[in-house]
mmCIF file of C-alpha atoms in Angstrom:
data_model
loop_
_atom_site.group_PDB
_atom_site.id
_atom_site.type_symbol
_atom_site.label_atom_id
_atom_site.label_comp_id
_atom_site.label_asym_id
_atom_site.label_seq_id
_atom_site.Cartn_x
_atom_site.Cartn_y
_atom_site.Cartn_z
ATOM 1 C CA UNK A 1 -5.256 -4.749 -3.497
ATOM 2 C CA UNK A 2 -3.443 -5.329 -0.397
ATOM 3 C CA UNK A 3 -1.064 -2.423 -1.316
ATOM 4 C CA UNK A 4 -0.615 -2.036 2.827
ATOM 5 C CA UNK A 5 1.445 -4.493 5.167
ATOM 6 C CA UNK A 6 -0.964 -6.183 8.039
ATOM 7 C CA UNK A 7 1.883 -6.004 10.382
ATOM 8 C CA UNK A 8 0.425 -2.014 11.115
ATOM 9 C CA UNK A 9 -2.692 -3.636 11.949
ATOM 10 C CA UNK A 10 -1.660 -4.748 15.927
ATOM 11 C CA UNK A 11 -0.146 -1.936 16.047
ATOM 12 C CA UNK A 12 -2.422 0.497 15.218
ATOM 13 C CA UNK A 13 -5.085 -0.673 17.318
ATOM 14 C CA UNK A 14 -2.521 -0.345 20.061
ATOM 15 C CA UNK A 15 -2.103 3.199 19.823
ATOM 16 C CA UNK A 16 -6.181 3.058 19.097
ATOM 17 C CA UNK A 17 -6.720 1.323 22.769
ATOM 18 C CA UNK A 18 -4.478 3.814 24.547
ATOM 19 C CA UNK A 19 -5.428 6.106 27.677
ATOM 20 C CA UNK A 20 -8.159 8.418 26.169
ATOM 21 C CA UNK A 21 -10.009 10.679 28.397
ATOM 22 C CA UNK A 22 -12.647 8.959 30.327
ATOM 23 C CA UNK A 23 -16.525 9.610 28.742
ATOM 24 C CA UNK A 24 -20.277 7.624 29.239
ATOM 25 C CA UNK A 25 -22.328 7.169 26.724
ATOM 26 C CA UNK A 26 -24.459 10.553 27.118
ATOM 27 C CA UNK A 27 -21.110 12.890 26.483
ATOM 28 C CA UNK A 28 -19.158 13.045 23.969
ATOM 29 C CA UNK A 29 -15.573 11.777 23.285
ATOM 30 C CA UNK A 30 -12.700 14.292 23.527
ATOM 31 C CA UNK A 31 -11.739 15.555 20.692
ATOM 32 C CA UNK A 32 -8.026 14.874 21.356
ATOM 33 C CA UNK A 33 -7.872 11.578 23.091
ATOM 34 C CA UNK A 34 -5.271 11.759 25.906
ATOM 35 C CA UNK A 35 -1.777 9.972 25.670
ATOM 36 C CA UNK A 36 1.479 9.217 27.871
ATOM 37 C CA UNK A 37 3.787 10.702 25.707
ATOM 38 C CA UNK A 38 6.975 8.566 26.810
ATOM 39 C CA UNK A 39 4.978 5.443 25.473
ATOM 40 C CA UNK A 40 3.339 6.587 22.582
ATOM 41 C CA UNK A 41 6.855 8.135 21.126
ATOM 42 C CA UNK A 42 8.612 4.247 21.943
ATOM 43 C CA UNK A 43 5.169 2.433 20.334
ATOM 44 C CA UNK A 44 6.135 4.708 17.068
ATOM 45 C CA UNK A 45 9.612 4.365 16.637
ATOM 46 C CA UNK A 46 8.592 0.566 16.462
ATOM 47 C CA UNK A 47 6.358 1.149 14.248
ATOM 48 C CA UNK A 48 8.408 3.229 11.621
ATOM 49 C CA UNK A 49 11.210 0.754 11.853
ATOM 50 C CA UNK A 50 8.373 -2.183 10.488
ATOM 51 C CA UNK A 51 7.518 0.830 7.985
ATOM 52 C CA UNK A 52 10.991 0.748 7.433
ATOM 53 C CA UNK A 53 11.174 -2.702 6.615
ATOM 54 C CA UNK A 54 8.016 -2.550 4.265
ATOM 55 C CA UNK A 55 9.960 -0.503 1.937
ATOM 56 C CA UNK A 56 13.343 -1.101 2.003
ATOM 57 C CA UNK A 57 13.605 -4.764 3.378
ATOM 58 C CA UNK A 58 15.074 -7.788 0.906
ATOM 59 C CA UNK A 59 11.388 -8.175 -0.157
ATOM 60 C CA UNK A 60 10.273 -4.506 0.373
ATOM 61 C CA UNK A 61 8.359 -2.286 -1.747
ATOM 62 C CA UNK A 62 11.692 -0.411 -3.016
ATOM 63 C CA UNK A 63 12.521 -4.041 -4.368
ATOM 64 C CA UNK A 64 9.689 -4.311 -7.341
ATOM 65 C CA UNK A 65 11.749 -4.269 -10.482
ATOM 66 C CA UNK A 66 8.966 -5.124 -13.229
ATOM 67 C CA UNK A 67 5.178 -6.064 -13.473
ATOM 68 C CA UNK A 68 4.169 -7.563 -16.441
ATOM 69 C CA UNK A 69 0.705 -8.058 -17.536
ATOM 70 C CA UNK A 70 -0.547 -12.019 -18.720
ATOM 71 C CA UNK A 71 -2.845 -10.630 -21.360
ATOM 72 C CA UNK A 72 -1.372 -13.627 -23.809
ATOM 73 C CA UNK A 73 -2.118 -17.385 -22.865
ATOM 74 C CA UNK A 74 1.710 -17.992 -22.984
ATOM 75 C CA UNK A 75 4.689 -16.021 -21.916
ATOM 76 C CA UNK A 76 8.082 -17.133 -20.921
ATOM 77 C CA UNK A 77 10.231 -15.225 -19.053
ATOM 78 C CA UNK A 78 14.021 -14.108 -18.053
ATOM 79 C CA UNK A 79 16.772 -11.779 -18.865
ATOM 80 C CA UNK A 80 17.197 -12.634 -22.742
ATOM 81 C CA UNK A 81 15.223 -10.080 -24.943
ATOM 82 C CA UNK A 82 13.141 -13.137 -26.581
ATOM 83 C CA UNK A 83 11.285 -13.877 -23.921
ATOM 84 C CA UNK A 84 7.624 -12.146 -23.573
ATOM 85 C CA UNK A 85 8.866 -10.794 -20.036
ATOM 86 C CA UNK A 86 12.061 -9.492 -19.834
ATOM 87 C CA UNK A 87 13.658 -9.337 -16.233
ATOM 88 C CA UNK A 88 16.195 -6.605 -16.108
ATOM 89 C CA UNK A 89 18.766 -7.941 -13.509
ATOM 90 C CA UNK A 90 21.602 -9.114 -14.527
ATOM 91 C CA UNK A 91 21.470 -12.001 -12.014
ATOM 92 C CA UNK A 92 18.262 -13.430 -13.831
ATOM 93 C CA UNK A 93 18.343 -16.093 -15.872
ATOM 94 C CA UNK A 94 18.159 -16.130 -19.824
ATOM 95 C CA UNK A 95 15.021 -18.008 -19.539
ATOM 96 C CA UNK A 96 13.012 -18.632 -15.938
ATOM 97 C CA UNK A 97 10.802 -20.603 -16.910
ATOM 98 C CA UNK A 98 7.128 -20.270 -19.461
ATOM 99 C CA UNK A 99 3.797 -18.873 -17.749
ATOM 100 C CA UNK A 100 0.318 -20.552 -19.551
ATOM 101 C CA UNK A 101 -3.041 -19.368 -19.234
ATOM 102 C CA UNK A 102 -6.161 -21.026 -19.743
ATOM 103 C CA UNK A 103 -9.546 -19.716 -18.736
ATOM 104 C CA UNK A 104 -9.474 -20.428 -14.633
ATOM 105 C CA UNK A 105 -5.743 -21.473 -13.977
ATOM 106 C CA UNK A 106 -1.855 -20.244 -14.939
ATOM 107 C CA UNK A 107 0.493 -22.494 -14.342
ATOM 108 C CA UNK A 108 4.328 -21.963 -14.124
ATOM 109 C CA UNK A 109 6.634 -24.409 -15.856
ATOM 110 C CA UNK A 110 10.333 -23.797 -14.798
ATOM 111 C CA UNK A 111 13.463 -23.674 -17.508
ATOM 112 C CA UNK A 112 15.161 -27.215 -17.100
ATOM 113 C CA UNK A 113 18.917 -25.026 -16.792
ATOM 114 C CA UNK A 114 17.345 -23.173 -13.617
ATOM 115 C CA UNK A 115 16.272 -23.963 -9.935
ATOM 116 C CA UNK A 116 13.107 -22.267 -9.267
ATOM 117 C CA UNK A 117 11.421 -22.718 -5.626
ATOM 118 C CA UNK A 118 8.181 -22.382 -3.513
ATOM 119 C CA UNK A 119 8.500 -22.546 0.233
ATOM 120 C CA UNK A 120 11.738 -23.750 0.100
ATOM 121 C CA UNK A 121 10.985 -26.693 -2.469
ATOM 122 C CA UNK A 122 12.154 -26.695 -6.001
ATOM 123 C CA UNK A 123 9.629 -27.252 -8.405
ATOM 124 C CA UNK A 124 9.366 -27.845 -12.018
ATOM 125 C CA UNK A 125 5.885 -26.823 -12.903
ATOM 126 C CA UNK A 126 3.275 -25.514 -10.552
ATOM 127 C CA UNK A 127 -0.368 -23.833 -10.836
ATOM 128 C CA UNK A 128 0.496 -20.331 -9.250
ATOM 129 C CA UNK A 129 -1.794 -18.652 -6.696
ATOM 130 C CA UNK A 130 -3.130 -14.981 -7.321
ATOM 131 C CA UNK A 131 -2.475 -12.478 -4.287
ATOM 132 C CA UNK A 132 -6.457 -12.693 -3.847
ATOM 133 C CA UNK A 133 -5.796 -16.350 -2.670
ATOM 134 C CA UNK A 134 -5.607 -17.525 0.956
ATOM 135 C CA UNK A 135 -2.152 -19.032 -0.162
ATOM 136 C CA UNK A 136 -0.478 -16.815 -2.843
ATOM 137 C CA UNK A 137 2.338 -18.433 -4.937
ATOM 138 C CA UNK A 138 5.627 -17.288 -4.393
ATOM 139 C CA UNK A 139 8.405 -18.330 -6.700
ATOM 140 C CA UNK A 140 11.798 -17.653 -5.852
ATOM 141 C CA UNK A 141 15.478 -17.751 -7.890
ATOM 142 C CA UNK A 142 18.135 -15.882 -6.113
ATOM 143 C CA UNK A 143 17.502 -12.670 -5.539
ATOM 144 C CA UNK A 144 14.438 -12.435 -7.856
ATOM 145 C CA UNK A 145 10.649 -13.612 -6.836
ATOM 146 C CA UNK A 146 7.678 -13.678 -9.180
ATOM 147 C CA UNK A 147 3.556 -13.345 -7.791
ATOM 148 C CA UNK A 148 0.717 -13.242 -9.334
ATOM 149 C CA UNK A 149 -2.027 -10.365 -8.657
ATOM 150 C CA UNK A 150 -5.289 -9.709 -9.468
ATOM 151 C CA UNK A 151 -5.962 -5.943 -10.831
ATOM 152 C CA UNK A 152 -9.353 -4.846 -12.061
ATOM 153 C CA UNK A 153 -10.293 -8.116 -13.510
ATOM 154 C CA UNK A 154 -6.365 -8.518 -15.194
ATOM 155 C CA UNK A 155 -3.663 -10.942 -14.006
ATOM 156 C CA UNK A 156 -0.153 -9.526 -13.897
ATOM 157 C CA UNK A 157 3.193 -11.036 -12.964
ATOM 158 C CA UNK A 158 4.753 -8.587 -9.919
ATOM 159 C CA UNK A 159 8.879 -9.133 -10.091
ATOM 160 C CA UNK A 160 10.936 -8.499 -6.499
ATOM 161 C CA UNK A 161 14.941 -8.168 -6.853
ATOM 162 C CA UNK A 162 16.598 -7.726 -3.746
ATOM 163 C CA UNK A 163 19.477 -6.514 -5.739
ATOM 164 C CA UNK A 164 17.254 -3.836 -7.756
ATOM 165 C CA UNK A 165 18.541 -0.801 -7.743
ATOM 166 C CA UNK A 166 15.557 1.480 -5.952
ATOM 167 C CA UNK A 167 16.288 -1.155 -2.996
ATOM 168 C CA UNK A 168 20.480 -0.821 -2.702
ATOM 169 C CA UNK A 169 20.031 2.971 -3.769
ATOM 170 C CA UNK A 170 16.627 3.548 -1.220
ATOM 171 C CA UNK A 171 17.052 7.095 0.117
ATOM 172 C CA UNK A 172 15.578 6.488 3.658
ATOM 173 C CA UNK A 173 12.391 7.735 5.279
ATOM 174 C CA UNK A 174 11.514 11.215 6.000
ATOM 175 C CA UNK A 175 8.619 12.426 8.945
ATOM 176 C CA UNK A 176 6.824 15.272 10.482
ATOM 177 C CA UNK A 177 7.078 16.058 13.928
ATOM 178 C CA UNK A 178 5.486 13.495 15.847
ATOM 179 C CA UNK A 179 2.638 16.100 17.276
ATOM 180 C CA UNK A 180 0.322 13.745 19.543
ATOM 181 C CA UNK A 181 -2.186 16.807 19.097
ATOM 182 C CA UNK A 182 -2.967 15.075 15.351
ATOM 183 C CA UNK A 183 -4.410 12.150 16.609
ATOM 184 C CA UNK A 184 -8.161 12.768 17.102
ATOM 185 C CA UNK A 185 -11.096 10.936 18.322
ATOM 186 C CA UNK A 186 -13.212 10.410 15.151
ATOM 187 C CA UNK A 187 -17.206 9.411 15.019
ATOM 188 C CA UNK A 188 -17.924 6.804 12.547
ATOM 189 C CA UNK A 189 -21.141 7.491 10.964
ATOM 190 C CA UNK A 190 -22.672 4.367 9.680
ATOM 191 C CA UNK A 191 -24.309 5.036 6.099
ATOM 192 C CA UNK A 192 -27.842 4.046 5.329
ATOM 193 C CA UNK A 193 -27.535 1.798 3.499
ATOM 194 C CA UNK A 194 -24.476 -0.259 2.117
ATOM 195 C CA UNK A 195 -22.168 1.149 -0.148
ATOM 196 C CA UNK A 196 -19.491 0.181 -2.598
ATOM 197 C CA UNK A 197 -16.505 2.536 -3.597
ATOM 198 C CA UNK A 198 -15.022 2.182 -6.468
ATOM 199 C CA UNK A 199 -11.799 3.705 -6.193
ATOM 200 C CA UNK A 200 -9.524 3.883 -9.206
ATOM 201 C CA UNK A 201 -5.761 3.243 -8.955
ATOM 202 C CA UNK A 202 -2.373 4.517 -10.669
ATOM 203 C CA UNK A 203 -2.684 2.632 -13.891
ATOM 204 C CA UNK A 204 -6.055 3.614 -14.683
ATOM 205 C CA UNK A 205 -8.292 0.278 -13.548
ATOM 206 C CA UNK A 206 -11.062 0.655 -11.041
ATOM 207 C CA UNK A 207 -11.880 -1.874 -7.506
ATOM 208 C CA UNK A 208 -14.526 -2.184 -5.727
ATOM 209 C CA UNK A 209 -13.937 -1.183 -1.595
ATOM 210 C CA UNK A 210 -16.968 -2.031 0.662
ATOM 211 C CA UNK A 211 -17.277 1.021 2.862
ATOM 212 C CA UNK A 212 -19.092 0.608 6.407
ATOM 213 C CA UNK A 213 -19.039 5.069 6.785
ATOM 214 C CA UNK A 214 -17.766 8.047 7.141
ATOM 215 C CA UNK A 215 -15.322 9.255 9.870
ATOM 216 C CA UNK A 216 -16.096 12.426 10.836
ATOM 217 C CA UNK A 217 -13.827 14.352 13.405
ATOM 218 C CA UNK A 218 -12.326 17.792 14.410
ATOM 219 C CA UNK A 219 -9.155 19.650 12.881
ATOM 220 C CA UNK A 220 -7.781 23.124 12.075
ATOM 221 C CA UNK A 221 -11.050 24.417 13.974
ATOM 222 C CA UNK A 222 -13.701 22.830 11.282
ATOM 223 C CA UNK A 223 -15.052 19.310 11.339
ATOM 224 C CA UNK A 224 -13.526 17.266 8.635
ATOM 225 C CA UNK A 225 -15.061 13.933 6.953
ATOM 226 C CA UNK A 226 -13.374 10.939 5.245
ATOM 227 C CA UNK A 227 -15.020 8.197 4.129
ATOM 228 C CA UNK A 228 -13.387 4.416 5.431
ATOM 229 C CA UNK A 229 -13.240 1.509 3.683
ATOM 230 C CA UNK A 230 -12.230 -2.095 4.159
ATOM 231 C CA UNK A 231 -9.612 -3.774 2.283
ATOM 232 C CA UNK A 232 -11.304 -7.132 0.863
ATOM 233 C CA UNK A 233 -12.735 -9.138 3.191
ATOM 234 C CA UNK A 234 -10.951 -7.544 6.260
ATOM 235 C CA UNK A 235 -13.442 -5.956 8.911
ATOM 236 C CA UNK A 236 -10.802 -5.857 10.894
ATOM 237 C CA UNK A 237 -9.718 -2.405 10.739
ATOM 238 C CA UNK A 238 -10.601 1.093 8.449
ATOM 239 C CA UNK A 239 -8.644 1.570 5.459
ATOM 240 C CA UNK A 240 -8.543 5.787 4.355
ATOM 241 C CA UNK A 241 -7.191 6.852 1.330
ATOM 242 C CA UNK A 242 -7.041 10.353 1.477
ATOM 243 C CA UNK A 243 -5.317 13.919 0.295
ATOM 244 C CA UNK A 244 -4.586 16.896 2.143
ATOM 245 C CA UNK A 245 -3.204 20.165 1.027
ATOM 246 C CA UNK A 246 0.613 19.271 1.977
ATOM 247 C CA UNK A 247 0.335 17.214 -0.996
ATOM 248 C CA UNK A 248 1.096 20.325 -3.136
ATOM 249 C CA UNK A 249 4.980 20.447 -1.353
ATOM 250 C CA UNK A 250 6.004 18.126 1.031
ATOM 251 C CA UNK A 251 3.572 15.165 0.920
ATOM 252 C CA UNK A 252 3.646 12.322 -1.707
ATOM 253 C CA UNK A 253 1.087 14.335 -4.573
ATOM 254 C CA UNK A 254 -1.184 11.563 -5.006
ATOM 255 C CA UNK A 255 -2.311 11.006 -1.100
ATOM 256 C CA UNK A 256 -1.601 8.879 1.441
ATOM 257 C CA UNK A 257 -2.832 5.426 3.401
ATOM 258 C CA UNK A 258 -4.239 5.828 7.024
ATOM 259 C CA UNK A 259 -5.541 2.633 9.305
ATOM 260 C CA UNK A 260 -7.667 2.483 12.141
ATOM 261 C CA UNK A 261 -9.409 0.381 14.467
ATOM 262 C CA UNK A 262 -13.210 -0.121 13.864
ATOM 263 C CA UNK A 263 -15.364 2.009 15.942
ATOM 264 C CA UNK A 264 -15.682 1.364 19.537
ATOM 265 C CA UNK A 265 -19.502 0.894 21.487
ATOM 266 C CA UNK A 266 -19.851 4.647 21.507
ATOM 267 C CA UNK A 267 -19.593 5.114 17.596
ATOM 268 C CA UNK A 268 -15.303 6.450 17.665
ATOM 269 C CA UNK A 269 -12.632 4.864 17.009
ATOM 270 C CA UNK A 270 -8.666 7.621 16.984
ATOM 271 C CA UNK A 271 -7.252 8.790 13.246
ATOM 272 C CA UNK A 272 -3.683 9.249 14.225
ATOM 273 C CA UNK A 273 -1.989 11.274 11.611
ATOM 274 C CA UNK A 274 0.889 10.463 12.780
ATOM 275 C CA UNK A 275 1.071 7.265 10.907
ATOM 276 C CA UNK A 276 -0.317 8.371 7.892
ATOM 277 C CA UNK A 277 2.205 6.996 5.016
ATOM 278 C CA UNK A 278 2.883 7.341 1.711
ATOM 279 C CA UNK A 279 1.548 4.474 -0.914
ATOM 280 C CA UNK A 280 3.840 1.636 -2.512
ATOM 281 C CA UNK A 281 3.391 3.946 -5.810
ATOM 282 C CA UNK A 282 5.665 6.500 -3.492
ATOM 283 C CA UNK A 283 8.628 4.441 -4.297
ATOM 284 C CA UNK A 284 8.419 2.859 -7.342
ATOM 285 C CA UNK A 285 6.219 2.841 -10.813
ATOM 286 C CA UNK A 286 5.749 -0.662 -10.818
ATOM 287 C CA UNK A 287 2.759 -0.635 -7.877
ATOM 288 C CA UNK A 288 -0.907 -0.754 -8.378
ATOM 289 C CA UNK A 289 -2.351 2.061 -5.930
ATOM 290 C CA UNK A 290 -5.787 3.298 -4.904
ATOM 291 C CA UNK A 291 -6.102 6.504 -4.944
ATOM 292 C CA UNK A 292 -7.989 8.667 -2.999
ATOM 293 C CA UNK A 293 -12.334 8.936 -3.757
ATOM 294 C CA UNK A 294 -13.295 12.150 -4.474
ATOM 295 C CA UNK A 295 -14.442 12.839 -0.467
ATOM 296 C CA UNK A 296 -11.285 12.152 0.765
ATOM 297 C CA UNK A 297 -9.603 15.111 -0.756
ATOM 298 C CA UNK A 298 -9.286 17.588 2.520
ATOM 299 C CA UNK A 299 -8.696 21.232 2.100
ATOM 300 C CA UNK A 300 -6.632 21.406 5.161
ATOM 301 C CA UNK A 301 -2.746 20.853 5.699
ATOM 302 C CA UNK A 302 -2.296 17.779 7.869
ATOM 303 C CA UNK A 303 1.147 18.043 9.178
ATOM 304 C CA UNK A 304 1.913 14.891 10.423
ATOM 305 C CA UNK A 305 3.134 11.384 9.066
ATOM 306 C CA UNK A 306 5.245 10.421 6.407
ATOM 307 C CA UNK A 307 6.772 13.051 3.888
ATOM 308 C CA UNK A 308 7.197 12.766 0.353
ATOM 309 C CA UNK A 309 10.117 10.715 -0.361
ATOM 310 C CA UNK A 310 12.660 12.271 -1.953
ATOM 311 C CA UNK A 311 14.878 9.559 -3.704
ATOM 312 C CA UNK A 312 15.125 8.322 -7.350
ATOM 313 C CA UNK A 313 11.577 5.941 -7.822
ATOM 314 C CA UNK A 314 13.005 3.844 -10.802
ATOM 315 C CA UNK A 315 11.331 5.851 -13.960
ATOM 316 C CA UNK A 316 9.800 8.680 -15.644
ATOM 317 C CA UNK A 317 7.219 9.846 -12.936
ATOM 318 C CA UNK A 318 4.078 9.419 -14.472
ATOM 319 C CA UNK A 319 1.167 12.170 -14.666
ATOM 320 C CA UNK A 320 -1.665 10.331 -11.679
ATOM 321 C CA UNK A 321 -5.512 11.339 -12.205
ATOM 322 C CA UNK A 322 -6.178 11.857 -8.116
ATOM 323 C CA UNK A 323 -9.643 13.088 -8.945
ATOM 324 C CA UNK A 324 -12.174 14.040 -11.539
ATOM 325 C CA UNK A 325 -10.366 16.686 -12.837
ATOM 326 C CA UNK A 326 -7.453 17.280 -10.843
ATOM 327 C CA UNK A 327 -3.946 15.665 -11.374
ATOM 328 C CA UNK A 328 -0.747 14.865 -9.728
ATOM 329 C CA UNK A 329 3.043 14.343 -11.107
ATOM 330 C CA UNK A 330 5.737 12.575 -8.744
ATOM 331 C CA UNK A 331 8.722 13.693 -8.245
ATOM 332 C CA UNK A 332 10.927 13.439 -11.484
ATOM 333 C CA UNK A 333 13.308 10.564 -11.490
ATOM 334 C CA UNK A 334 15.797 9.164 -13.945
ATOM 335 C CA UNK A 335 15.541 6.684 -16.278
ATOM 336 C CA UNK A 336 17.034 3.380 -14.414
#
């Protein structure tokens, strides 16, 4: 699932290719890679406001408004309470238009009353892309777009309003002291052989993540281990999905999402903490997330990054299984 924007990506291996402290090949990294401060605090204001923008932009995770699973070869869909999907803004149509499944294709037809686009173009029927395609489908009316993603071997139907109400109502984004002391040099230790994750997410499906190690590095006196992963086909950068103990007060209860760059020709690549942030499921109960393996789940407080947000999240909060054994609840939130 690409619950994570790419537009971190340049970014974060920006901050990952900043001054560190100088070292050879026969002595090790500093722990704390070194940083002009000036820079690094203008490279992450830019980078919260595209945070910023993730969430609470026109087609920003705050906007999801439904996600409806295509378990049924046919399902139409719109605001009237016939249809198999029912939209609940009131600037939908009574009828969008019918979904149809058959075993390798669904195709969208739309409602003759309504104008229904891709790319700009109107369309009356159209085979729609999944999210794992090079070329997702996005279908547009107003206000509202419909996609189609791929979720433990299930298609479902994700719903954007602009106009939703966890988007107009979004209560902002909340962050730690940026501390340049939390981002650490971190040795990537390559495992011995190749190995799969599989991670479950928030509505209780498992994925598969190829992982290429473990990151080990340095923090609150101990060394501390996380295990990366890459999202898909993307070697382009290290995915962590992890939990630390501010989870139990001020930190979203589930975990958070971390990127870095791969590992440089010494074996490191920088965890900056900074821009740790919470998951799409943060904001709204209609995401997919991953939650964090089992190894990720760190003992330590990790003060840094985004906070728990603290606005309404568009339903009951439900009760997340972070671990074998252990569970989280959101925040409540009121019915919307």
């Amino acid at each position: 699932m690409n619950t994570t924007p790419r537009f971190f990506a340049t970014l974060l291996c920006t901050a990952a290719t900043l001054t560190f402290a100088a070292c050879t090949s026969s002595e090790r990294p500093a722990s704390k890679p070194s940083v002009d401060s000036t820079e690094y605090a203008d490279d992450t204001r830019a980078w919260r406001a595209k945070r910023l923008d993730a969430i609470a932009g026109p087609d920003g995770w705050s906007a999801l408004a439904g996600l409806f699973w295509m378990d049924s070869s046919v399902a139409r869909i719109g605001r009237d309470p016939g249809n198999t999907f029912v939209l609940t803004s009131s600037t939908a149509p009574r009828t969008l238009g019918t979904l149809t499944r058959t075993d390798t294709t669904i195709t969208f037809v739309a409602d003759k009353k309504v104008a229904v686009v891709n790319d700009s173009v109107r369309i009356d029927s159209i085979v729609v892309h999944s999210d794992k395609h090079a070329h997702p489908t996005v279908l547009q009316r107003g206000s509202i777009t419909l996609r189609l993603i791929e979720r433990g071997g299930r298609l479902g139907i994700r719903v954007k309003d602009s106009l939703y109400n966890t988007r107009t109502e979004f209560a902002g984004l909340t962050y730690f002291t940026l501390d340049t002391a939390l981002r650490v040099r971190a040795r990537l230790i390559p495992h011995a052989s190749p190995r799969t994750l599989r991670i479950a997410n928030v509505i209780g499906q498992t994925e598969e993540y190829q992982s290429p190690g473990t990151l080990e590095f340095v923090m609150a006196g101990e060394t501390q281990r996380l295990t990366a992963a890459f999202e898909g086909s993307d070697t382009t950068q290290l995915f962590v999905i992890f939990r630390d103990a501010t989870a139990k007060d001020s930190t979203y209860p589930a975990g958070r999402f971390l990127y870095a760059a791969p590992a440089d020709s010494s074996g490191y690549t920088v965890l900056d903490f900074n821009r740790a942030y919470n998951p799409p499921c943060a904001f709204t109960i209609f995401a997919t997330c991953p939650l964090p393996p089992a190894e990720n789940m760190l003992t330590i407080a990790i003060r840094a990054g985004e906070k728990r947000y603290g606005g309404a999240h568009g339903g009951s909060a439900p009760e997340i299984p972070v671990a074998a054994g252990v569970t989280a609840r959101t925040k409540p939130s009121p019915q919307r």
